[in-house]
mmCIF file with all atom_site columns, C-alpha atoms in Angstrom:
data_model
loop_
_atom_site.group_PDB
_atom_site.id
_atom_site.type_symbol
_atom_site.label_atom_id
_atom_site.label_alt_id
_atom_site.label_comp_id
_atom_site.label_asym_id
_atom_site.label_entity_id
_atom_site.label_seq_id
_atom_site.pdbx_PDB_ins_code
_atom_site.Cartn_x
_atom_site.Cartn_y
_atom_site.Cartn_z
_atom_site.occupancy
_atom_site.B_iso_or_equiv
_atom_site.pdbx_formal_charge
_atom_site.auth_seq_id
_atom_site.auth_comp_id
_atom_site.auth_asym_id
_atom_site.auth_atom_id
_atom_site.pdbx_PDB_model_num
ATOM 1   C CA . UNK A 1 1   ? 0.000   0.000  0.000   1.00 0.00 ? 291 UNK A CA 1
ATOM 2   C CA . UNK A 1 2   ? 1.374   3.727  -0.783  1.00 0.00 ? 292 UNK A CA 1
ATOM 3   C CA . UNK A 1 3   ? 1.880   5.715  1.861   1.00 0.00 ? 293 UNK A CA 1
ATOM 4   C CA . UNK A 1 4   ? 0.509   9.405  0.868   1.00 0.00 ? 294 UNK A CA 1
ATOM 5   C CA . UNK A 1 5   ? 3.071   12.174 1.354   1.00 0.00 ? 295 UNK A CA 1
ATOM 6   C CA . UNK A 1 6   ? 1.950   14.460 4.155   1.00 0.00 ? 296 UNK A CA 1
ATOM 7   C CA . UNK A 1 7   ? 1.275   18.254 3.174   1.00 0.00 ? 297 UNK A CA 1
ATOM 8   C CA . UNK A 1 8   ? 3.219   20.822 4.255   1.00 0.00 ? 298 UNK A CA 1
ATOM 9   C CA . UNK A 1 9   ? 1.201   23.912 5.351   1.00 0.00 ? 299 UNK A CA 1
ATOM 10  C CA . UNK A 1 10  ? 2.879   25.923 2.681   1.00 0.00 ? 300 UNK A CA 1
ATOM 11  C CA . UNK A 1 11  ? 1.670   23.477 0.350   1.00 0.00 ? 301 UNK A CA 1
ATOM 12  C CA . UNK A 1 12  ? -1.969  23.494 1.291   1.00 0.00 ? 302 UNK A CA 1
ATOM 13  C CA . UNK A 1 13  ? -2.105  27.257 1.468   1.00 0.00 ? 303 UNK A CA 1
ATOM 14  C CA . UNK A 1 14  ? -1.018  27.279 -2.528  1.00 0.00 ? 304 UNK A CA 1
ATOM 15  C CA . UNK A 1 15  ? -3.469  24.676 -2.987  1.00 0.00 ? 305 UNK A CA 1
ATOM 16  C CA . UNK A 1 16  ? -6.224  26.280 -1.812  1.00 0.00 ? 306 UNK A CA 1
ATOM 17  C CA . UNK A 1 17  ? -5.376  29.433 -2.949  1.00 0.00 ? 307 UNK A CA 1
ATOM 18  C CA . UNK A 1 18  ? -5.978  27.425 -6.748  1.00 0.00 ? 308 UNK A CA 1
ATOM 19  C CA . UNK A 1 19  ? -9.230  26.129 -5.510  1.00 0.00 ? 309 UNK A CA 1
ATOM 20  C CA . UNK A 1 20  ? -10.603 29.594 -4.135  1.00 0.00 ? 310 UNK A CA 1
ATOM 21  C CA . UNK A 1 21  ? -9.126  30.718 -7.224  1.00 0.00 ? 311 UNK A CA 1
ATOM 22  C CA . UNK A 1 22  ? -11.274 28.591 -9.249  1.00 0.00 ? 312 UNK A CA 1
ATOM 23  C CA . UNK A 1 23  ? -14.353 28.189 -7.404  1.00 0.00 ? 313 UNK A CA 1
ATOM 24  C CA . UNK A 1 24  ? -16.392 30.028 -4.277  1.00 0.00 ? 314 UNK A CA 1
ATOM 25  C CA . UNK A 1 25  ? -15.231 28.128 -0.765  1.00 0.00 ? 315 UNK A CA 1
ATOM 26  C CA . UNK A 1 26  ? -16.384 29.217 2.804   1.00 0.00 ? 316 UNK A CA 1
ATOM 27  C CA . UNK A 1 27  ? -14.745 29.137 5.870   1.00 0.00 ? 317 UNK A CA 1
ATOM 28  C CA . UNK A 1 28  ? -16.094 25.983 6.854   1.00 0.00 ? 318 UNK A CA 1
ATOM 29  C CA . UNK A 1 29  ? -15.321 23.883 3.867   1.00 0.00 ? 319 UNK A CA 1
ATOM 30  C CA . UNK A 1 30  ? -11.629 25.264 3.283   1.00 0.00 ? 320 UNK A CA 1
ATOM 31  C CA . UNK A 1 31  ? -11.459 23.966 7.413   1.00 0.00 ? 321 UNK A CA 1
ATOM 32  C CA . UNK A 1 32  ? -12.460 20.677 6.474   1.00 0.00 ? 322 UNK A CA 1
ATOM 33  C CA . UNK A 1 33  ? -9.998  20.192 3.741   1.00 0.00 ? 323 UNK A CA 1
ATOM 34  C CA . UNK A 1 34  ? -7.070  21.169 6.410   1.00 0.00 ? 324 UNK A CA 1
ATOM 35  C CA . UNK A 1 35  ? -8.608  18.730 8.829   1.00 0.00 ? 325 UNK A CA 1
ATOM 36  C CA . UNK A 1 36  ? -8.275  15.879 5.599   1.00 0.00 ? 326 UNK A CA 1
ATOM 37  C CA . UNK A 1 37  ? -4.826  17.606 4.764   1.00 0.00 ? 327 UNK A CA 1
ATOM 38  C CA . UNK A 1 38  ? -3.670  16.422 8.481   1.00 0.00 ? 328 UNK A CA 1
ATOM 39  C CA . UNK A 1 39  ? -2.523  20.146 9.075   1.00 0.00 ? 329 UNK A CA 1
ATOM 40  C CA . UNK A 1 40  ? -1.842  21.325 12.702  1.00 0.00 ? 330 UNK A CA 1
ATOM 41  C CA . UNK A 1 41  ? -4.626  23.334 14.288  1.00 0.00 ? 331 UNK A CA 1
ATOM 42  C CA . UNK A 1 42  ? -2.029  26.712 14.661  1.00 0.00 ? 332 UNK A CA 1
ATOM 43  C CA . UNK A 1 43  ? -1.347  26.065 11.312  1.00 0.00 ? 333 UNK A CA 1
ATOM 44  C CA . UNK A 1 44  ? -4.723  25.540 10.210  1.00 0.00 ? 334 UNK A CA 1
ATOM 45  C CA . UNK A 1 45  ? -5.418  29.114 11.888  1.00 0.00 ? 335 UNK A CA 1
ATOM 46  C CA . UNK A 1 46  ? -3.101  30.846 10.325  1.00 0.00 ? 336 UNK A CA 1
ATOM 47  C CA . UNK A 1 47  ? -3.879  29.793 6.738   1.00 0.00 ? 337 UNK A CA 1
ATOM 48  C CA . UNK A 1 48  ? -7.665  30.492 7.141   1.00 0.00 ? 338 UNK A CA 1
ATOM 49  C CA . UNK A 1 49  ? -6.691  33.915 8.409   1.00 0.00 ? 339 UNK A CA 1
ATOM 50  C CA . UNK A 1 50  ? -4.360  34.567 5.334   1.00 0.00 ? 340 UNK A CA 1
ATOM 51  C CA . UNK A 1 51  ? -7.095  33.255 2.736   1.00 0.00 ? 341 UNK A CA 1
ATOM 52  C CA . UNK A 1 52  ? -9.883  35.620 4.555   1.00 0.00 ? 342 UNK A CA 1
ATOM 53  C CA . UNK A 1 53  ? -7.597  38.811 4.972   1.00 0.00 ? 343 UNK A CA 1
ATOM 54  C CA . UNK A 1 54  ? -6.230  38.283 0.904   1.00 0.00 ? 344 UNK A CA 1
ATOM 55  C CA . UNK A 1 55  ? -10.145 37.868 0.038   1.00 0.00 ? 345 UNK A CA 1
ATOM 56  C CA . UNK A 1 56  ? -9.318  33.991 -1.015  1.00 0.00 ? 346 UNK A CA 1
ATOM 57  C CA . UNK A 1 57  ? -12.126 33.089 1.146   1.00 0.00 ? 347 UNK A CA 1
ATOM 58  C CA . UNK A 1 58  ? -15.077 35.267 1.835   1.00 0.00 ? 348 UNK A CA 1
ATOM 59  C CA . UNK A 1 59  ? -18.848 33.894 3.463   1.00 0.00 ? 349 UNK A CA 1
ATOM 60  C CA . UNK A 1 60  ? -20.786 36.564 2.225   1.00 0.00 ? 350 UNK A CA 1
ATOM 61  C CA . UNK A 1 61  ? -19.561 36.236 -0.711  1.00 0.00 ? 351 UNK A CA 1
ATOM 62  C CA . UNK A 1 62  ? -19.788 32.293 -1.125  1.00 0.00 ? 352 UNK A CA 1
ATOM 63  C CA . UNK A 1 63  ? -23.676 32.542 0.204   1.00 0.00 ? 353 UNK A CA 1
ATOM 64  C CA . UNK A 1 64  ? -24.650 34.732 -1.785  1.00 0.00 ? 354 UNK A CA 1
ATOM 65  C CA . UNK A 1 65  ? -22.998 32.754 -4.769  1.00 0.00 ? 355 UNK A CA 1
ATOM 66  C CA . UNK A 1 66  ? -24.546 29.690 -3.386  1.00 0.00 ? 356 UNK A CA 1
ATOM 67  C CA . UNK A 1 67  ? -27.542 30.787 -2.990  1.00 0.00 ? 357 UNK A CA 1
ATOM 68  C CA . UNK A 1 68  ? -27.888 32.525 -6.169  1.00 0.00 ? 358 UNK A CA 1
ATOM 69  C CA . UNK A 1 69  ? -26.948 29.096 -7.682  1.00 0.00 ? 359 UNK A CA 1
ATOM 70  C CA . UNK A 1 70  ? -29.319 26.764 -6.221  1.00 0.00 ? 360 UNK A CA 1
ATOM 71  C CA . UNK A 1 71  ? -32.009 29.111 -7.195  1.00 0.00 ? 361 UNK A CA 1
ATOM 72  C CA . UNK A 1 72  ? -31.199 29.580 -10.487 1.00 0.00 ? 362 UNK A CA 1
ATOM 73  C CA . UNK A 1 73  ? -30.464 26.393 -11.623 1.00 0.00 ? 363 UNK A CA 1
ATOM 74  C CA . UNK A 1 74  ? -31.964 23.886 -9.384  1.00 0.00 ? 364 UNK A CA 1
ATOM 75  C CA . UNK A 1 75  ? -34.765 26.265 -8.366  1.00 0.00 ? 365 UNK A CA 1
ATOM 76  C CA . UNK A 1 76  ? -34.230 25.590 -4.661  1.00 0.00 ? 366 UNK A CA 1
ATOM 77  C CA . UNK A 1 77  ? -36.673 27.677 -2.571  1.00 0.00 ? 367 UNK A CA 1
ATOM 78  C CA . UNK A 1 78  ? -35.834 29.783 0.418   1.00 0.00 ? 368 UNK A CA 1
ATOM 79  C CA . UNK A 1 79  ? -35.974 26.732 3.149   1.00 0.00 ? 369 UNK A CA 1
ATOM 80  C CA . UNK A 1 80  ? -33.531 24.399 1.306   1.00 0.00 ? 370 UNK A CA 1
ATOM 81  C CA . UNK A 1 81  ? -31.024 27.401 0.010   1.00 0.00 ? 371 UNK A CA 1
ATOM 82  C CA . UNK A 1 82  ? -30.943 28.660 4.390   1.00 0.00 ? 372 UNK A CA 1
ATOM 83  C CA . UNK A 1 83  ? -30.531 24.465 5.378   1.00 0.00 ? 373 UNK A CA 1
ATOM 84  C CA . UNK A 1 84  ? -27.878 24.212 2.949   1.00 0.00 ? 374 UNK A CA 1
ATOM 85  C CA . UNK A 1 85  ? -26.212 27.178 4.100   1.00 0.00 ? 375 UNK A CA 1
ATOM 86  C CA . UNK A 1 86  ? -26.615 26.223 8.054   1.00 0.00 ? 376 UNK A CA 1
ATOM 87  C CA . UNK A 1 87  ? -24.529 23.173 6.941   1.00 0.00 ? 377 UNK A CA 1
ATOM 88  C CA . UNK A 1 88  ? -21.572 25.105 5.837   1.00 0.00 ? 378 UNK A CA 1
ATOM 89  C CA . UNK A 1 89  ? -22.159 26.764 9.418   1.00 0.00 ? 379 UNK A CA 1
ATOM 90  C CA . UNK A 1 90  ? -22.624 30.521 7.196   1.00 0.00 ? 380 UNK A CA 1
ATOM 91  C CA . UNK A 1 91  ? -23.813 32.916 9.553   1.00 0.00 ? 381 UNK A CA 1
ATOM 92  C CA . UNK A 1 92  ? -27.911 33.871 10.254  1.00 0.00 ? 382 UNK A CA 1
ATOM 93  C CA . UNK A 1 93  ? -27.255 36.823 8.783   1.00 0.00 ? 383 UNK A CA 1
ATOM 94  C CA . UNK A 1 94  ? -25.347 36.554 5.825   1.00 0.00 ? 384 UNK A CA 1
ATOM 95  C CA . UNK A 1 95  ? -28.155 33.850 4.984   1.00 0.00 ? 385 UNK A CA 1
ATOM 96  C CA . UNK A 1 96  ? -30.459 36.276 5.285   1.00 0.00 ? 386 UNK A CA 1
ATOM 97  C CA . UNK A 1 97  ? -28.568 38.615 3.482   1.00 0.00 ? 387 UNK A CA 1
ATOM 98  C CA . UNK A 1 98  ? -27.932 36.202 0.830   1.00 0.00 ? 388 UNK A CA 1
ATOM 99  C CA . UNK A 1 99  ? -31.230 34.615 0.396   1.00 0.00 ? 389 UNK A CA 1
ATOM 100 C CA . UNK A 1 100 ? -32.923 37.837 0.403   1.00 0.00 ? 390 UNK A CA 1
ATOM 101 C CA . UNK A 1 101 ? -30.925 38.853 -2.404  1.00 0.00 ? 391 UNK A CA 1
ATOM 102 C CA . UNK A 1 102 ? -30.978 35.877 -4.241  1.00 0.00 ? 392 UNK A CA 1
ATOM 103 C CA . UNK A 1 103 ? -34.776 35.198 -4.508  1.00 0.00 ? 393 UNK A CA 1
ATOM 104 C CA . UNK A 1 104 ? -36.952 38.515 -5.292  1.00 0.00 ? 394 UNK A CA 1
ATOM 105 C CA . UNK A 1 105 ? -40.687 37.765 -4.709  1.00 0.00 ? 395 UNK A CA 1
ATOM 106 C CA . UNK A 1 106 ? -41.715 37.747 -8.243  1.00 0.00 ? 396 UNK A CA 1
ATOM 107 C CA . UNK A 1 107 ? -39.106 35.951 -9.773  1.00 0.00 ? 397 UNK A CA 1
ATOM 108 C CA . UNK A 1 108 ? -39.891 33.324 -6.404  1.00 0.00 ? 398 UNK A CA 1
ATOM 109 C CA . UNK A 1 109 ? -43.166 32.876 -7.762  1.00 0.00 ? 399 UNK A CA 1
ATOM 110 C CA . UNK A 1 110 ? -42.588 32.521 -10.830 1.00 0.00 ? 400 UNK A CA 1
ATOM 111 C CA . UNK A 1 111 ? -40.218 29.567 -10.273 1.00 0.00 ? 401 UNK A CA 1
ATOM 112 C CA . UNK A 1 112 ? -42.543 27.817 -8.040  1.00 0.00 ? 402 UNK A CA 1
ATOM 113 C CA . UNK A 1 113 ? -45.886 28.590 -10.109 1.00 0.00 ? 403 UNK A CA 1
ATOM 114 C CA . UNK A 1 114 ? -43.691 26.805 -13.310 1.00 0.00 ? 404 UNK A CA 1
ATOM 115 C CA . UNK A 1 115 ? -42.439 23.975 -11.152 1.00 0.00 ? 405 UNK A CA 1
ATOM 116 C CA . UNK A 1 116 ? -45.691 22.872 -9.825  1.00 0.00 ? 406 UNK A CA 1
ATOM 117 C CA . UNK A 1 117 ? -47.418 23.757 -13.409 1.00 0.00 ? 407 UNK A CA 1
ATOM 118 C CA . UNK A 1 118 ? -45.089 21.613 -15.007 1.00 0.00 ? 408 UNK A CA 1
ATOM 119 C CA . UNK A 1 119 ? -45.414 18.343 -12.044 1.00 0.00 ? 409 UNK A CA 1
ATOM 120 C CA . UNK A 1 120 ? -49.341 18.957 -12.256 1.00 0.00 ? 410 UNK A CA 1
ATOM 121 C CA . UNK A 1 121 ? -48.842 18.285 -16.076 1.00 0.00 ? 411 UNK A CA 1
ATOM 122 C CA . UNK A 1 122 ? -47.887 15.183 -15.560 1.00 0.00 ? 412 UNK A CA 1
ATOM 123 C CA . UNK A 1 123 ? -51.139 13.939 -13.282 1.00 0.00 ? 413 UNK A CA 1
ATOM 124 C CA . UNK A 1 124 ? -54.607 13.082 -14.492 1.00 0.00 ? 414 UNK A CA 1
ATOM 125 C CA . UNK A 1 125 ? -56.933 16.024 -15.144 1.00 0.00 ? 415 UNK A CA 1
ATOM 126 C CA . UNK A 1 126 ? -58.776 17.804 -13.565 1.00 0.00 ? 416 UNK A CA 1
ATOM 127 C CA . UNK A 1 127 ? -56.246 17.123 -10.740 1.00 0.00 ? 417 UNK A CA 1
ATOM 128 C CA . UNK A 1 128 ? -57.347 15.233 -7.826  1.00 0.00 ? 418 UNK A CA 1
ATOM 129 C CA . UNK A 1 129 ? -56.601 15.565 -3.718  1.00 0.00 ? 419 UNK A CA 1
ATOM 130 C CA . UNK A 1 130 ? -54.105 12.601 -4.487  1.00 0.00 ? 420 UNK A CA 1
ATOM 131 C CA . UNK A 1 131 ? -52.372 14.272 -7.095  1.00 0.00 ? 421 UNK A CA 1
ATOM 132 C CA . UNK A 1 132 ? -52.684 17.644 -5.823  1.00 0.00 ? 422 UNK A CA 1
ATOM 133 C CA . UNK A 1 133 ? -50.634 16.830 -2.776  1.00 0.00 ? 423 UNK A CA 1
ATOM 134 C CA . UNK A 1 134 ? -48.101 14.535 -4.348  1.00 0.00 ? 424 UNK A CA 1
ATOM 135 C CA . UNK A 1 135 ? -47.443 18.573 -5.927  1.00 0.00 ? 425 UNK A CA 1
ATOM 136 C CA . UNK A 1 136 ? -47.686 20.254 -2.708  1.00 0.00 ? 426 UNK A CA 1
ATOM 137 C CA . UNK A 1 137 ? -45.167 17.281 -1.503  1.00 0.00 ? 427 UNK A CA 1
ATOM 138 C CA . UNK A 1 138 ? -42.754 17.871 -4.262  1.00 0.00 ? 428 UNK A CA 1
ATOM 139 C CA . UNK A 1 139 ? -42.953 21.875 -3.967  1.00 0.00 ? 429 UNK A CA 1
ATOM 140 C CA . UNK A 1 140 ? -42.213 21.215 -0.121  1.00 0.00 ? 430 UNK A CA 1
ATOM 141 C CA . UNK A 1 141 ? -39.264 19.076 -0.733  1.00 0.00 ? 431 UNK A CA 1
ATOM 142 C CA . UNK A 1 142 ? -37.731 21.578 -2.898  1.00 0.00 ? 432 UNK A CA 1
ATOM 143 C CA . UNK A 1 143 ? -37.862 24.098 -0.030  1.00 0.00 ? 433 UNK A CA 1
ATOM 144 C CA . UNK A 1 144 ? -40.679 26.161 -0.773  1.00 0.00 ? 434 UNK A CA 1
ATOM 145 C CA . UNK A 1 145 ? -43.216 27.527 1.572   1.00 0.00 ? 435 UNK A CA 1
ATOM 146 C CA . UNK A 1 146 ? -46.356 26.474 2.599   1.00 0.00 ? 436 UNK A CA 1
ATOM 147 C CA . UNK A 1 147 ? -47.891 29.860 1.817   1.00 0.00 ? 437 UNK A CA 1
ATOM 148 C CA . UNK A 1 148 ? -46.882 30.022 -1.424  1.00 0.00 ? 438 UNK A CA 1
ATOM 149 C CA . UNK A 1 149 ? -47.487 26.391 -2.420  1.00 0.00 ? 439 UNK A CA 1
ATOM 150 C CA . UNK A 1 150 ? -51.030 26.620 -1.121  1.00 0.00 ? 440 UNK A CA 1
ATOM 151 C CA . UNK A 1 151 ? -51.816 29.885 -2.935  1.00 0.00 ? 441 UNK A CA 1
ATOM 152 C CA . UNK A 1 152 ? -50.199 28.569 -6.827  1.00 0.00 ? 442 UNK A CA 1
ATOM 153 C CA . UNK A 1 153 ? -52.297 25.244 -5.808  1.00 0.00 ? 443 UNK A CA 1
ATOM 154 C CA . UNK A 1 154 ? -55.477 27.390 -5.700  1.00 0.00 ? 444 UNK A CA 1
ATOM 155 C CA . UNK A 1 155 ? -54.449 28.917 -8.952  1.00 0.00 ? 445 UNK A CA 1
ATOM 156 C CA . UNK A 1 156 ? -53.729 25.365 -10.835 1.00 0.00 ? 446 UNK A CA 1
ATOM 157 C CA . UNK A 1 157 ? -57.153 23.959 -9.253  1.00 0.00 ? 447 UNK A CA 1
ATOM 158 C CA . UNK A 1 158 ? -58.645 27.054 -10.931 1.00 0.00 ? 448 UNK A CA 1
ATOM 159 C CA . UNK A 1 159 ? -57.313 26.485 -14.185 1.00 0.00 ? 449 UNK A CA 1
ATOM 160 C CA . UNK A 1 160 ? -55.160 29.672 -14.451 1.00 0.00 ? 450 UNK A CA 1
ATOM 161 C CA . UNK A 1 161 ? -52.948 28.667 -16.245 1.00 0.00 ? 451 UNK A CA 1
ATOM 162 C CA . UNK A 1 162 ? -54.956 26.786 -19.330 1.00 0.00 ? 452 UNK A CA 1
ATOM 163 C CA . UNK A 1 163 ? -53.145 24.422 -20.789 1.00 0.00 ? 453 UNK A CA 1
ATOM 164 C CA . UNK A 1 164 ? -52.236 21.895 -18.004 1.00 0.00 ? 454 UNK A CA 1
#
């Protein structure tokens, strides 16, 4: 069996200088790579101090990135962007900050109203309690509110958006 080469922490501060070079990293995560690394906890310090003051690693910065992200593309609602966030221990506010900025009401609405047009398209018509909350369900799971769920389910049920 090969033994792997233990990193230096010179090493693993130009290493993740690359990755926070190449892609958005928070505290937490670039912390978890040292642990991996087998770094020293003074040296671990010390090279999450030089990342943050040199603006290698910035939370703020990374939420609002994330969250930004996992609206966009996998049309994450509020709930599941702030639990994803408390993972990679982000502070309350800057998920607030983040998430506030990230999903605008009427772009929020919009998402939802075309992911649950698009899951009711695929039940029987006119949709029934069954069907309606296997939507509700999946529009939960994605981290969407009750509120809002509930309200673009009255609008479906109504038929306001014709061709479903």
């Amino acid at each position: 069996m090969i033994k792997k080469k233990q990193l230096s922490a010179d090493e693993a501060l130009v290493r993740l200088e690359l990755l926070c070079a190449r892609s958005e990293q928070c505290t937490f995560e670039v912390m978890q790579k040292l642990l991996r690394w087998g770094i020293p906890a003074s040296d671990r310090e010390r090279i999450v101090d030089s990342l943050v003051d040199r603006r290698f690693v910035d939370d703020a910065r990374y939420a609002s990135a994330y969250a930004r992200s996992k609206f966009l593309f996998s049309r994450w609602g509020r709930k599941k962007i702030r639990l994803g966030l408390v993972a990679k221990r982000v502070s309350r506010q800057l998920i607030d900050d983040a998430v506030t900025a990230a999903t605008e009401e009427e772009s929020y609405i919009d998402t939802l109203r075309g992911l649950m047009r698009s899951k009711a398209r695929q039940m029987e018509r006119p949709i029934c309690r069954e069907d309606a909350l296997k939507v509700c369900r999946f529009a939960m799971q994605r981290g969407f509110e009750w509120d809002y769920v509930s309200k673009v389910l009255d609008e479906l049920r109504r038929g306001e958006y014709g061709d479903i």
